Amino acid sequence: MAANNSLAGDDFLNRNIRFFSLQFLVMLFLSINLLLIVTFFQKEYFYTTARYILFGVTLLSDSLLLFVTDILLVFIYFHINIQVWLCIIICVVPFLYLTVTPVTLTAMTLERYVAICMPLRHGDLCSTRNTMHGILIIHGLSSVPCIVILSTIFVSASLSFYTKYWVCLVELVLLQAWQHHLRSAVYQFQFLILCIMIVFSYIKIMKVAKAASGEDKKSSRKGLRTVLLHGFQLLLCFIQMWCPFIDAAVLQVNYSLYEIVRYLNFVVFYLAPRCLSPLIYGLRDEVFYHALKNVALYKRNNM
């Protein structure tokens, strides 16, 4: 009896440590993203230039995804049950913005491809107006998996299902095994298309880099490194897409183990990439780095 109480106490303590350390990390990463967002809006050049606009989209979408996902984790920790229809509405954000960032990264890669391989048409194709249209297209393409997943829920669930009170977990909203398989197939197909587009851009830019000389060669090589960075970010996004399926499999085995695995997945594959990748991208860009440095120093001097 005493041993069982001791184990239960240790489990409760470990659960609290995981939760509060996670909240600290979420606040830290959201603060860093907020600093990057403030920097983005400091200069008109950033929100009128295609690649910076797309970079801003990744910052906003990643921050929103982190915020909403953390709210769901808070619901789980405090065992807050909500009606299924409300849970589905909340889950729309993770469903949608899980794919907005990889699609935007691919758009950023295509922008670099146009800038290096079609420099004379870059101004027209990547104008502010066309970029805004591109953002609408990005969200339209990203909504396809969300619409497919939600359609499977509406088709398979009865009306009484939506009035039930549950802990809001995406894995519980998808009732049938085939729904999980369909979600996996849709995400993998989307990832395959995005990979093909990034590889295509990389090969084209590499050909231009080999043929170029002087400043053009330097610019092309920098473009290649940028495309490689986007490819690495896309790989991290793909790993994130697998996390729900790992969570769902572990949930069938043991709920305590599920909480540990979900915590590790969230920290390693959600938090870290969605904060560190934009930060690395911002620091390696000279113009954005100087603007970020000015904002950081201004805030420090006014504290």
PDB file of C-alpha atoms in Angstrom:
ATOM      1  CA  MET A   1       0.000   0.000   0.000  1.00  0.00           C
ATOM      2  CA  ALA A   2       2.797   2.390   1.018  1.00  0.00           C
ATOM      3  CA  ALA A   3       4.785   1.402  -2.088  1.00  0.00           C
ATOM      4  CA  ASN A   4       1.775   2.122  -4.318  1.00  0.00           C
ATOM      5  CA  ASN A   5       1.296   5.517  -2.675  1.00  0.00           C
ATOM      6  CA  SER A   6       4.989   6.283  -3.180  1.00  0.00           C
ATOM      7  CA  LEU A   7       4.785   5.371  -6.885  1.00  0.00           C
ATOM      8  CA  ALA A   8       1.639   7.460  -7.307  1.00  0.00           C
ATOM      9  CA  GLY A   9       3.367  10.394  -5.584  1.00  0.00           C
ATOM     10  CA  ASP A  10       6.424  10.097  -7.844  1.00  0.00           C
ATOM     11  CA  ASP A  11       4.219   9.898 -10.921  1.00  0.00           C
ATOM     12  CA  PHE A  12       2.303  13.018  -9.829  1.00  0.00           C
ATOM     13  CA  LEU A  13       5.563  14.883  -9.176  1.00  0.00           C
ATOM     14  CA  ASN A  14       7.055  13.900 -12.545  1.00  0.00           C
ATOM     15  CA  ARG A  15       3.839  14.923 -14.273  1.00  0.00           C
ATOM     16  CA  ASN A  16       3.953  18.355 -12.627  1.00  0.00           C
ATOM     17  CA  ILE A  17       7.632  18.826 -13.507  1.00  0.00           C
ATOM     18  CA  ARG A  18       6.936  17.959 -17.160  1.00  0.00           C
ATOM     19  CA  PHE A  19       3.954  20.281 -17.340  1.00  0.00           C
ATOM     20  CA  PHE A  20       5.536  23.357 -15.756  1.00  0.00           C
ATOM     21  CA  SER A  21       8.845  22.938 -17.605  1.00  0.00           C
ATOM     22  CA  LEU A  22       6.812  22.685 -20.797  1.00  0.00           C
ATOM     23  CA  GLN A  23       4.961  25.917 -19.982  1.00  0.00           C
ATOM     24  CA  PHE A  24       8.291  27.639 -19.389  1.00  0.00           C
ATOM     25  CA  LEU A  25       9.598  26.464 -22.767  1.00  0.00           C
ATOM     26  CA  VAL A  26       6.381  27.514 -24.546  1.00  0.00           C
ATOM     27  CA  MET A  27       6.570  30.999 -23.021  1.00  0.00           C
ATOM     28  CA  LEU A  28      10.281  31.253 -23.911  1.00  0.00           C
ATOM     29  CA  PHE A  29       9.794  30.182 -27.528  1.00  0.00           C
ATOM     30  CA  LEU A  30       6.680  32.321 -27.989  1.00  0.00           C
ATOM     31  CA  SER A  31       8.640  35.299 -26.619  1.00  0.00           C
ATOM     32  CA  ILE A  32      11.429  34.693 -29.164  1.00  0.00           C
ATOM     33  CA  ASN A  33       8.886  34.390 -31.975  1.00  0.00           C
ATOM     34  CA  LEU A  34       7.174  37.567 -30.744  1.00  0.00           C
ATOM     35  CA  LEU A  35      10.522  39.396 -30.919  1.00  0.00           C
ATOM     36  CA  LEU A  36      10.961  38.196 -34.506  1.00  0.00           C
ATOM     37  CA  ILE A  37       7.397  39.278 -35.377  1.00  0.00           C
ATOM     38  CA  VAL A  38       7.951  42.747 -33.845  1.00  0.00           C
ATOM     39  CA  THR A  39      11.168  43.034 -35.879  1.00  0.00           C
ATOM     40  CA  PHE A  40       9.276  42.029 -39.021  1.00  0.00           C
ATOM     41  CA  PHE A  41       6.781  44.888 -38.588  1.00  0.00           C
ATOM     42  CA  GLN A  42       9.472  47.468 -37.751  1.00  0.00           C
ATOM     43  CA  LYS A  43      10.514  48.066 -41.370  1.00  0.00           C
ATOM     44  CA  GLU A  44       8.266  48.609 -44.370  1.00  0.00           C
ATOM     45  CA  TYR A  45      10.843  46.775 -46.488  1.00  0.00           C
ATOM     46  CA  PHE A  46      10.076  43.510 -44.679  1.00  0.00           C
ATOM     47  CA  TYR A  47       6.319  43.514 -45.227  1.00  0.00           C
ATOM     48  CA  THR A  48       6.592  44.655 -48.850  1.00  0.00           C
ATOM     49  CA  THR A  49       9.219  42.092 -49.951  1.00  0.00           C
ATOM     50  CA  ALA A  50       8.076  38.603 -50.980  1.00  0.00           C
ATOM     51  CA  ARG A  51      10.551  36.430 -49.066  1.00  0.00           C
ATOM     52  CA  TYR A  52      10.156  38.430 -45.852  1.00  0.00           C
ATOM     53  CA  ILE A  53       6.370  38.375 -46.146  1.00  0.00           C
ATOM     54  CA  LEU A  54       6.473  34.577 -46.455  1.00  0.00           C
ATOM     55  CA  PHE A  55       8.904  34.432 -43.531  1.00  0.00           C
ATOM     56  CA  GLY A  56       6.399  36.483 -41.525  1.00  0.00           C
ATOM     57  CA  VAL A  57       3.661  33.985 -42.425  1.00  0.00           C
ATOM     58  CA  THR A  58       5.740  31.112 -41.000  1.00  0.00           C
ATOM     59  CA  LEU A  59       6.336  33.103 -37.791  1.00  0.00           C
ATOM     60  CA  LEU A  60       2.635  33.854 -37.305  1.00  0.00           C
ATOM     61  CA  SER A  61       1.428  30.353 -38.214  1.00  0.00           C
ATOM     62  CA  ASP A  62       4.029  28.650 -35.988  1.00  0.00           C
ATOM     63  CA  SER A  63       3.180  30.926 -33.049  1.00  0.00           C
ATOM     64  CA  LEU A  64      -0.557  30.315 -33.446  1.00  0.00           C
ATOM     65  CA  LEU A  65      -0.018  26.546 -33.679  1.00  0.00           C
ATOM     66  CA  LEU A  66       2.162  26.538 -30.554  1.00  0.00           C
ATOM     67  CA  PHE A  67      -0.363  28.636 -28.627  1.00  0.00           C
ATOM     68  CA  VAL A  68      -3.425  26.509 -29.508  1.00  0.00           C
ATOM     69  CA  THR A  69      -1.587  23.199 -29.038  1.00  0.00           C
ATOM     70  CA  ASP A  70      -0.422  24.355 -25.622  1.00  0.00           C
ATOM     71  CA  ILE A  71      -4.034  25.214 -24.683  1.00  0.00           C
ATOM     72  CA  LEU A  72      -5.014  21.636 -25.566  1.00  0.00           C
ATOM     73  CA  LEU A  73      -2.186  20.326 -23.382  1.00  0.00           C
ATOM     74  CA  VAL A  74      -3.442  22.502 -20.499  1.00  0.00           C
ATOM     75  CA  PHE A  75      -6.921  20.979 -20.979  1.00  0.00           C
ATOM     76  CA  ILE A  76      -5.399  17.496 -20.770  1.00  0.00           C
ATOM     77  CA  TYR A  77      -3.328  18.311 -17.676  1.00  0.00           C
ATOM     78  CA  PHE A  78      -6.286  19.705 -15.729  1.00  0.00           C
ATOM     79  CA  HIS A  79      -8.674  17.056 -17.143  1.00  0.00           C
ATOM     80  CA  ILE A  80     -10.960  19.725 -18.595  1.00  0.00           C
ATOM     81  CA  ASN A  81     -13.714  18.071 -20.618  1.00  0.00           C
ATOM     82  CA  ILE A  82     -15.419  20.026 -23.389  1.00  0.00           C
ATOM     83  CA  GLN A  83     -18.108  19.137 -25.888  1.00  0.00           C
ATOM     84  CA  VAL A  84     -16.861  17.403 -29.012  1.00  0.00           C
ATOM     85  CA  TRP A  85     -18.203  20.070 -31.386  1.00  0.00           C
ATOM     86  CA  LEU A  86     -16.096  22.720 -29.607  1.00  0.00           C
ATOM     87  CA  CYS A  87     -13.081  20.410 -29.592  1.00  0.00           C
ATOM     88  CA  ILE A  88     -13.394  19.947 -33.371  1.00  0.00           C
ATOM     89  CA  ILE A  89     -13.479  23.733 -33.895  1.00  0.00           C
ATOM     90  CA  ILE A  90     -10.317  24.130 -31.784  1.00  0.00           C
ATOM     91  CA  CYS A  91      -8.618  21.244 -33.640  1.00  0.00           C
ATOM     92  CA  VAL A  92      -9.124  23.054 -36.959  1.00  0.00           C
ATOM     93  CA  VAL A  93      -6.122  25.267 -36.074  1.00  0.00           C
ATOM     94  CA  PRO A  94      -3.635  22.358 -35.592  1.00  0.00           C
ATOM     95  CA  PHE A  95      -5.065  20.553 -38.636  1.00  0.00           C
ATOM     96  CA  LEU A  96      -4.632  23.667 -40.823  1.00  0.00           C
ATOM     97  CA  TYR A  97      -1.428  25.228 -39.518  1.00  0.00           C
ATOM     98  CA  LEU A  98       0.425  21.937 -39.279  1.00  0.00           C
ATOM     99  CA  THR A  99       0.670  22.177 -43.077  1.00  0.00           C
ATOM    100  CA  VAL A 100       0.766  25.974 -43.603  1.00  0.00           C
ATOM    101  CA  THR A 101       4.448  26.177 -42.605  1.00  0.00           C
ATOM    102  CA  PRO A 102       5.754  23.413 -44.960  1.00  0.00           C
ATOM    103  CA  VAL A 103       3.716  24.823 -47.869  1.00  0.00           C
ATOM    104  CA  THR A 104       5.046  28.325 -47.095  1.00  0.00           C
ATOM    105  CA  LEU A 105       8.621  26.989 -46.947  1.00  0.00           C
ATOM    106  CA  THR A 106       8.113  25.530 -50.410  1.00  0.00           C
ATOM    107  CA  ALA A 107       6.791  28.896 -51.629  1.00  0.00           C
ATOM    108  CA  MET A 108       9.919  30.559 -50.181  1.00  0.00           C
ATOM    109  CA  THR A 109      12.061  28.048 -52.096  1.00  0.00           C
ATOM    110  CA  LEU A 110      10.207  28.828 -55.338  1.00  0.00           C
ATOM    111  CA  GLU A 111      10.749  32.545 -54.669  1.00  0.00           C
ATOM    112  CA  ARG A 112      14.514  31.918 -54.464  1.00  0.00           C
ATOM    113  CA  TYR A 113      14.294  29.858 -57.658  1.00  0.00           C
ATOM    114  CA  VAL A 114      12.622  32.767 -59.486  1.00  0.00           C
ATOM    115  CA  ALA A 115      15.110  35.289 -58.039  1.00  0.00           C
ATOM    116  CA  ILE A 116      18.159  33.301 -59.212  1.00  0.00           C
ATOM    117  CA  CYS A 117      16.954  31.512 -62.343  1.00  0.00           C
ATOM    118  CA  MET A 118      14.520  34.169 -63.642  1.00  0.00           C
ATOM    119  CA  PRO A 119      15.915  37.469 -62.259  1.00  0.00           C
ATOM    120  CA  LEU A 120      14.287  39.656 -64.936  1.00  0.00           C
ATOM    121  CA  ARG A 121      10.802  38.384 -64.039  1.00  0.00           C
ATOM    122  CA  HIS A 122      11.320  38.307 -60.265  1.00  0.00           C
ATOM    123  CA  GLY A 123       9.944  41.814 -59.701  1.00  0.00           C
ATOM    124  CA  ASP A 124       6.688  41.013 -61.504  1.00  0.00           C
ATOM    125  CA  LEU A 125       6.149  37.439 -60.299  1.00  0.00           C
ATOM    126  CA  CYS A 126       7.073  38.163 -56.677  1.00  0.00           C
ATOM    127  CA  SER A 127       5.402  41.545 -56.258  1.00  0.00           C
ATOM    128  CA  THR A 128       3.635  42.344 -52.973  1.00  0.00           C
ATOM    129  CA  ARG A 129       0.237  41.846 -54.604  1.00  0.00           C
ATOM    130  CA  ASN A 130       1.154  38.446 -56.055  1.00  0.00           C
ATOM    131  CA  THR A 131       2.656  37.423 -52.712  1.00  0.00           C
ATOM    132  CA  MET A 132      -0.641  38.217 -50.960  1.00  0.00           C
ATOM    133  CA  HIS A 133      -2.454  36.095 -53.546  1.00  0.00           C
ATOM    134  CA  GLY A 134       0.136  33.398 -52.890  1.00  0.00           C
ATOM    135  CA  ILE A 135      -0.652  33.459 -49.158  1.00  0.00           C
ATOM    136  CA  LEU A 136      -4.325  32.819 -49.975  1.00  0.00           C
ATOM    137  CA  ILE A 137      -3.285  29.909 -52.215  1.00  0.00           C
ATOM    138  CA  ILE A 138      -1.016  28.565 -49.440  1.00  0.00           C
ATOM    139  CA  HIS A 139      -3.920  28.527 -46.986  1.00  0.00           C
ATOM    140  CA  GLY A 140      -6.207  27.020 -49.623  1.00  0.00           C
ATOM    141  CA  LEU A 141      -3.769  24.146 -50.287  1.00  0.00           C
ATOM    142  CA  SER A 142      -3.129  23.702 -46.560  1.00  0.00           C
ATOM    143  CA  SER A 143      -6.862  23.433 -45.880  1.00  0.00           C
ATOM    144  CA  VAL A 144      -7.225  20.360 -48.142  1.00  0.00           C
ATOM    145  CA  PRO A 145      -5.969  17.838 -45.498  1.00  0.00           C
ATOM    146  CA  CYS A 146      -8.062  19.652 -42.863  1.00  0.00           C
ATOM    147  CA  ILE A 147     -11.215  19.411 -45.023  1.00  0.00           C
ATOM    148  CA  VAL A 148     -10.553  15.720 -45.769  1.00  0.00           C
ATOM    149  CA  ILE A 149     -10.077  14.877 -42.074  1.00  0.00           C
ATOM    150  CA  LEU A 150     -13.130  16.865 -40.947  1.00  0.00           C
ATOM    151  CA  SER A 151     -15.243  15.250 -43.696  1.00  0.00           C
ATOM    152  CA  THR A 152     -14.381  11.779 -42.378  1.00  0.00           C
ATOM    153  CA  ILE A 153     -15.521  12.872 -38.903  1.00  0.00           C
ATOM    154  CA  PHE A 154     -18.831  14.288 -40.157  1.00  0.00           C
ATOM    155  CA  VAL A 155     -19.511  11.171 -42.240  1.00  0.00           C
ATOM    156  CA  SER A 156     -18.775   8.623 -39.503  1.00  0.00           C
ATOM    157  CA  ALA A 157     -20.162  10.344 -36.382  1.00  0.00           C
ATOM    158  CA  SER A 158     -23.785  10.593 -35.238  1.00  0.00           C
ATOM    159  CA  LEU A 159     -25.344  13.857 -34.033  1.00  0.00           C
ATOM    160  CA  SER A 160     -25.232  12.692 -30.410  1.00  0.00           C
ATOM    161  CA  PHE A 161     -21.457  12.339 -30.710  1.00  0.00           C
ATOM    162  CA  TYR A 162     -20.981  16.127 -30.930  1.00  0.00           C
ATOM    163  CA  THR A 163     -22.697  16.789 -27.588  1.00  0.00           C
ATOM    164  CA  LYS A 164     -20.514  14.385 -25.594  1.00  0.00           C
ATOM    165  CA  TYR A 165     -17.960  15.749 -23.128  1.00  0.00           C
ATOM    166  CA  TRP A 166     -14.404  14.548 -23.719  1.00  0.00           C
ATOM    167  CA  VAL A 167     -10.819  15.551 -23.070  1.00  0.00           C
ATOM    168  CA  CYS A 168      -9.954  17.324 -26.319  1.00  0.00           C
ATOM    169  CA  LEU A 169      -7.566  14.961 -28.116  1.00  0.00           C
ATOM    170  CA  VAL A 170      -7.310  14.762 -31.891  1.00  0.00           C
ATOM    171  CA  GLU A 171      -6.693  11.016 -31.553  1.00  0.00           C
ATOM    172  CA  LEU A 172     -10.070  10.568 -29.808  1.00  0.00           C
ATOM    173  CA  VAL A 173     -11.991  12.679 -32.341  1.00  0.00           C
ATOM    174  CA  LEU A 174     -10.912  10.294 -35.118  1.00  0.00           C
ATOM    175  CA  LEU A 175     -13.079   7.302 -34.237  1.00  0.00           C
ATOM    176  CA  GLN A 176     -12.050   4.734 -36.854  1.00  0.00           C
ATOM    177  CA  ALA A 177      -8.628   3.268 -37.694  1.00  0.00           C
ATOM    178  CA  TRP A 178      -9.139   4.049 -41.394  1.00  0.00           C
ATOM    179  CA  GLN A 179      -9.423   7.751 -40.525  1.00  0.00           C
ATOM    180  CA  HIS A 180      -5.925   7.688 -39.030  1.00  0.00           C
ATOM    181  CA  HIS A 181      -4.620   5.850 -42.124  1.00  0.00           C
ATOM    182  CA  LEU A 182      -6.288   8.368 -44.444  1.00  0.00           C
ATOM    183  CA  ARG A 183      -4.807  11.291 -42.508  1.00  0.00           C
ATOM    184  CA  SER A 184      -1.375   9.668 -42.757  1.00  0.00           C
ATOM    185  CA  ALA A 185      -1.768   9.116 -46.517  1.00  0.00           C
ATOM    186  CA  VAL A 186      -2.892  12.709 -47.178  1.00  0.00           C
ATOM    187  CA  TYR A 187       0.017  14.194 -45.204  1.00  0.00           C
ATOM    188  CA  GLN A 188       2.569  11.894 -46.845  1.00  0.00           C
ATOM    189  CA  PHE A 189       1.265  12.666 -50.341  1.00  0.00           C
ATOM    190  CA  GLN A 190       1.458  16.389 -49.604  1.00  0.00           C
ATOM    191  CA  PHE A 191       5.002  16.008 -48.262  1.00  0.00           C
ATOM    192  CA  LEU A 192       6.045  14.091 -51.400  1.00  0.00           C
ATOM    193  CA  ILE A 193       4.771  16.893 -53.677  1.00  0.00           C
ATOM    194  CA  LEU A 194       6.555  19.548 -51.592  1.00  0.00           C
ATOM    195  CA  CYS A 195       9.810  17.541 -51.644  1.00  0.00           C
ATOM    196  CA  ILE A 196       9.667  17.213 -55.428  1.00  0.00           C
ATOM    197  CA  MET A 197       9.261  20.995 -55.779  1.00  0.00           C
ATOM    198  CA  ILE A 198      12.187  21.728 -53.434  1.00  0.00           C
ATOM    199  CA  VAL A 199      14.466  19.192 -55.178  1.00  0.00           C
ATOM    200  CA  PHE A 200      13.472  20.681 -58.569  1.00  0.00           C
ATOM    201  CA  SER A 201      14.352  24.198 -57.332  1.00  0.00           C
ATOM    202  CA  TYR A 202      17.660  23.011 -55.868  1.00  0.00           C
ATOM    203  CA  ILE A 203      18.738  21.315 -59.122  1.00  0.00           C
ATOM    204  CA  LYS A 204      17.836  24.388 -61.209  1.00  0.00           C
ATOM    205  CA  ILE A 205      19.663  26.782 -58.848  1.00  0.00           C
ATOM    206  CA  MET A 206      22.688  24.429 -58.772  1.00  0.00           C
ATOM    207  CA  LYS A 207      22.905  24.564 -62.595  1.00  0.00           C
ATOM    208  CA  VAL A 208      22.809  28.358 -62.511  1.00  0.00           C
ATOM    209  CA  ALA A 209      25.476  28.412 -59.756  1.00  0.00           C
ATOM    210  CA  LYS A 210      27.838  26.279 -61.862  1.00  0.00           C
ATOM    211  CA  ALA A 211      27.424  28.534 -64.888  1.00  0.00           C
ATOM    212  CA  ALA A 212      27.625  31.821 -62.953  1.00  0.00           C
ATOM    213  CA  SER A 213      30.726  33.825 -62.035  1.00  0.00           C
ATOM    214  CA  GLY A 214      31.660  36.609 -59.600  1.00  0.00           C
ATOM    215  CA  GLU A 215      28.791  38.116 -57.613  1.00  0.00           C
ATOM    216  CA  ASP A 216      26.219  35.984 -59.464  1.00  0.00           C
ATOM    217  CA  LYS A 217      28.036  32.827 -58.360  1.00  0.00           C
ATOM    218  CA  LYS A 218      28.125  34.043 -54.731  1.00  0.00           C
ATOM    219  CA  SER A 219      24.403  34.864 -54.839  1.00  0.00           C
ATOM    220  CA  SER A 220      23.576  31.476 -56.387  1.00  0.00           C
ATOM    221  CA  ARG A 221      25.546  29.591 -53.740  1.00  0.00           C
ATOM    222  CA  LYS A 222      23.766  31.530 -51.004  1.00  0.00           C
ATOM    223  CA  GLY A 223      20.483  30.587 -52.695  1.00  0.00           C
ATOM    224  CA  LEU A 224      21.524  26.918 -52.620  1.00  0.00           C
ATOM    225  CA  ARG A 225      22.216  27.107 -48.883  1.00  0.00           C
ATOM    226  CA  THR A 226      18.822  28.756 -48.343  1.00  0.00           C
ATOM    227  CA  VAL A 227      17.063  25.973 -50.274  1.00  0.00           C
ATOM    228  CA  LEU A 228      18.944  23.357 -48.207  1.00  0.00           C
ATOM    229  CA  LEU A 229      17.776  25.112 -45.032  1.00  0.00           C
ATOM    230  CA  HIS A 230      14.179  25.022 -46.294  1.00  0.00           C
ATOM    231  CA  GLY A 231      14.620  21.324 -47.080  1.00  0.00           C
ATOM    232  CA  PHE A 232      15.837  20.682 -43.529  1.00  0.00           C
ATOM    233  CA  GLN A 233      12.908  22.669 -42.100  1.00  0.00           C
ATOM    234  CA  LEU A 234      10.545  20.652 -44.296  1.00  0.00           C
ATOM    235  CA  LEU A 235      12.055  17.425 -42.950  1.00  0.00           C
ATOM    236  CA  LEU A 236      11.358  18.600 -39.395  1.00  0.00           C
ATOM    237  CA  CYS A 237       7.784  19.430 -40.413  1.00  0.00           C
ATOM    238  CA  PHE A 238       7.418  15.914 -41.852  1.00  0.00           C
ATOM    239  CA  ILE A 239       8.589  14.411 -38.543  1.00  0.00           C
ATOM    240  CA  GLN A 240       5.998  16.594 -36.782  1.00  0.00           C
ATOM    241  CA  MET A 241       3.310  15.134 -39.056  1.00  0.00           C
ATOM    242  CA  TRP A 242       4.233  11.653 -37.825  1.00  0.00           C
ATOM    243  CA  CYS A 243       3.924  12.619 -34.152  1.00  0.00           C
ATOM    244  CA  PRO A 244       0.096  12.274 -34.036  1.00  0.00           C
ATOM    245  CA  PHE A 245       0.340   8.725 -35.379  1.00  0.00           C
ATOM    246  CA  ILE A 246       2.992   7.804 -32.798  1.00  0.00           C
ATOM    247  CA  ASP A 247       0.789   9.369 -30.101  1.00  0.00           C
ATOM    248  CA  ALA A 248      -2.260   7.430 -31.322  1.00  0.00           C
ATOM    249  CA  ALA A 249      -0.355   4.111 -31.283  1.00  0.00           C
ATOM    250  CA  VAL A 250       1.021   4.701 -27.763  1.00  0.00           C
ATOM    251  CA  LEU A 251      -2.428   5.800 -26.499  1.00  0.00           C
ATOM    252  CA  GLN A 252      -3.737   2.314 -27.305  1.00  0.00           C
ATOM    253  CA  VAL A 253      -1.039   0.783 -25.066  1.00  0.00           C
ATOM    254  CA  ASN A 254      -0.822   2.932 -21.957  1.00  0.00           C
ATOM    255  CA  TYR A 255      -2.097   6.420 -21.073  1.00  0.00           C
ATOM    256  CA  SER A 256       0.809   7.265 -18.726  1.00  0.00           C
ATOM    257  CA  LEU A 257       3.291   6.306 -21.437  1.00  0.00           C
ATOM    258  CA  TYR A 258       1.227   8.357 -23.891  1.00  0.00           C
ATOM    259  CA  GLU A 259       1.658  11.472 -21.718  1.00  0.00           C
ATOM    260  CA  ILE A 260       5.454  11.002 -21.637  1.00  0.00           C
ATOM    261  CA  VAL A 261       5.736  10.371 -25.402  1.00  0.00           C
ATOM    262  CA  ARG A 262       3.433  13.303 -26.191  1.00  0.00           C
ATOM    263  CA  TYR A 263       5.555  15.555 -23.965  1.00  0.00           C
ATOM    264  CA  LEU A 264       8.807  14.501 -25.688  1.00  0.00           C
ATOM    265  CA  ASN A 265       7.294  14.839 -29.177  1.00  0.00           C
ATOM    266  CA  PHE A 266       5.939  18.278 -28.349  1.00  0.00           C
ATOM    267  CA  VAL A 267       9.290  19.581 -27.046  1.00  0.00           C
ATOM    268  CA  VAL A 268      11.581  17.992 -29.658  1.00  0.00           C
ATOM    269  CA  PHE A 269       9.445  18.152 -32.820  1.00  0.00           C
ATOM    270  CA  TYR A 270       6.987  21.012 -32.194  1.00  0.00           C
ATOM    271  CA  LEU A 271       8.617  23.556 -29.889  1.00  0.00           C
ATOM    272  CA  ALA A 272      12.272  23.443 -30.888  1.00  0.00           C
ATOM    273  CA  PRO A 273      11.918  23.422 -34.729  1.00  0.00           C
ATOM    274  CA  ARG A 274       9.160  26.045 -34.809  1.00  0.00           C
ATOM    275  CA  CYS A 275      11.273  28.443 -32.774  1.00  0.00           C
ATOM    276  CA  LEU A 276      14.885  27.622 -33.648  1.00  0.00           C
ATOM    277  CA  SER A 277      14.405  27.293 -37.428  1.00  0.00           C
ATOM    278  CA  PRO A 278      12.877  30.789 -37.860  1.00  0.00           C
ATOM    279  CA  LEU A 279      15.508  32.207 -35.479  1.00  0.00           C
ATOM    280  CA  ILE A 280      18.350  30.638 -37.513  1.00  0.00           C
ATOM    281  CA  TYR A 281      16.760  31.881 -40.737  1.00  0.00           C
ATOM    282  CA  GLY A 282      16.425  35.395 -39.294  1.00  0.00           C
ATOM    283  CA  LEU A 283      20.001  35.486 -37.939  1.00  0.00           C
ATOM    284  CA  ARG A 284      21.616  34.335 -41.192  1.00  0.00           C
ATOM    285  CA  ASP A 285      19.866  37.095 -43.160  1.00  0.00           C
ATOM    286  CA  GLU A 286      22.029  40.235 -42.766  1.00  0.00           C
ATOM    287  CA  VAL A 287      19.220  42.780 -43.208  1.00  0.00           C
ATOM    288  CA  PHE A 288      16.872  41.021 -40.773  1.00  0.00           C
ATOM    289  CA  TYR A 289      19.716  40.354 -38.321  1.00  0.00           C
ATOM    290  CA  HIS A 290      20.608  44.068 -38.053  1.00  0.00           C
ATOM    291  CA  ALA A 291      16.935  44.977 -37.593  1.00  0.00           C
ATOM    292  CA  LEU A 292      16.571  42.267 -34.919  1.00  0.00           C
ATOM    293  CA  LYS A 293      19.700  43.529 -33.166  1.00  0.00           C
ATOM    294  CA  ASN A 294      18.338  47.102 -33.150  1.00  0.00           C
ATOM    295  CA  VAL A 295      14.991  45.984 -31.686  1.00  0.00           C
ATOM    296  CA  ALA A 296      16.707  43.873 -28.999  1.00  0.00           C
ATOM    297  CA  LEU A 297      19.065  46.728 -28.020  1.00  0.00           C
ATOM    298  CA  TYR A 298      16.188  49.251 -27.973  1.00  0.00           C
ATOM    299  CA  LYS A 299      14.142  47.058 -25.642  1.00  0.00           C
ATOM    300  CA  ARG A 300      17.191  46.470 -23.438  1.00  0.00           C
ATOM    301  CA  ASN A 301      17.931  50.202 -23.161  1.00  0.00           C
ATOM    302  CA  ASN A 302      14.307  50.942 -22.225  1.00  0.00           C
ATOM    303  CA  MET A 303      14.069  48.320 -19.491  1.00  0.00           C
TER     304      MET A 303
END
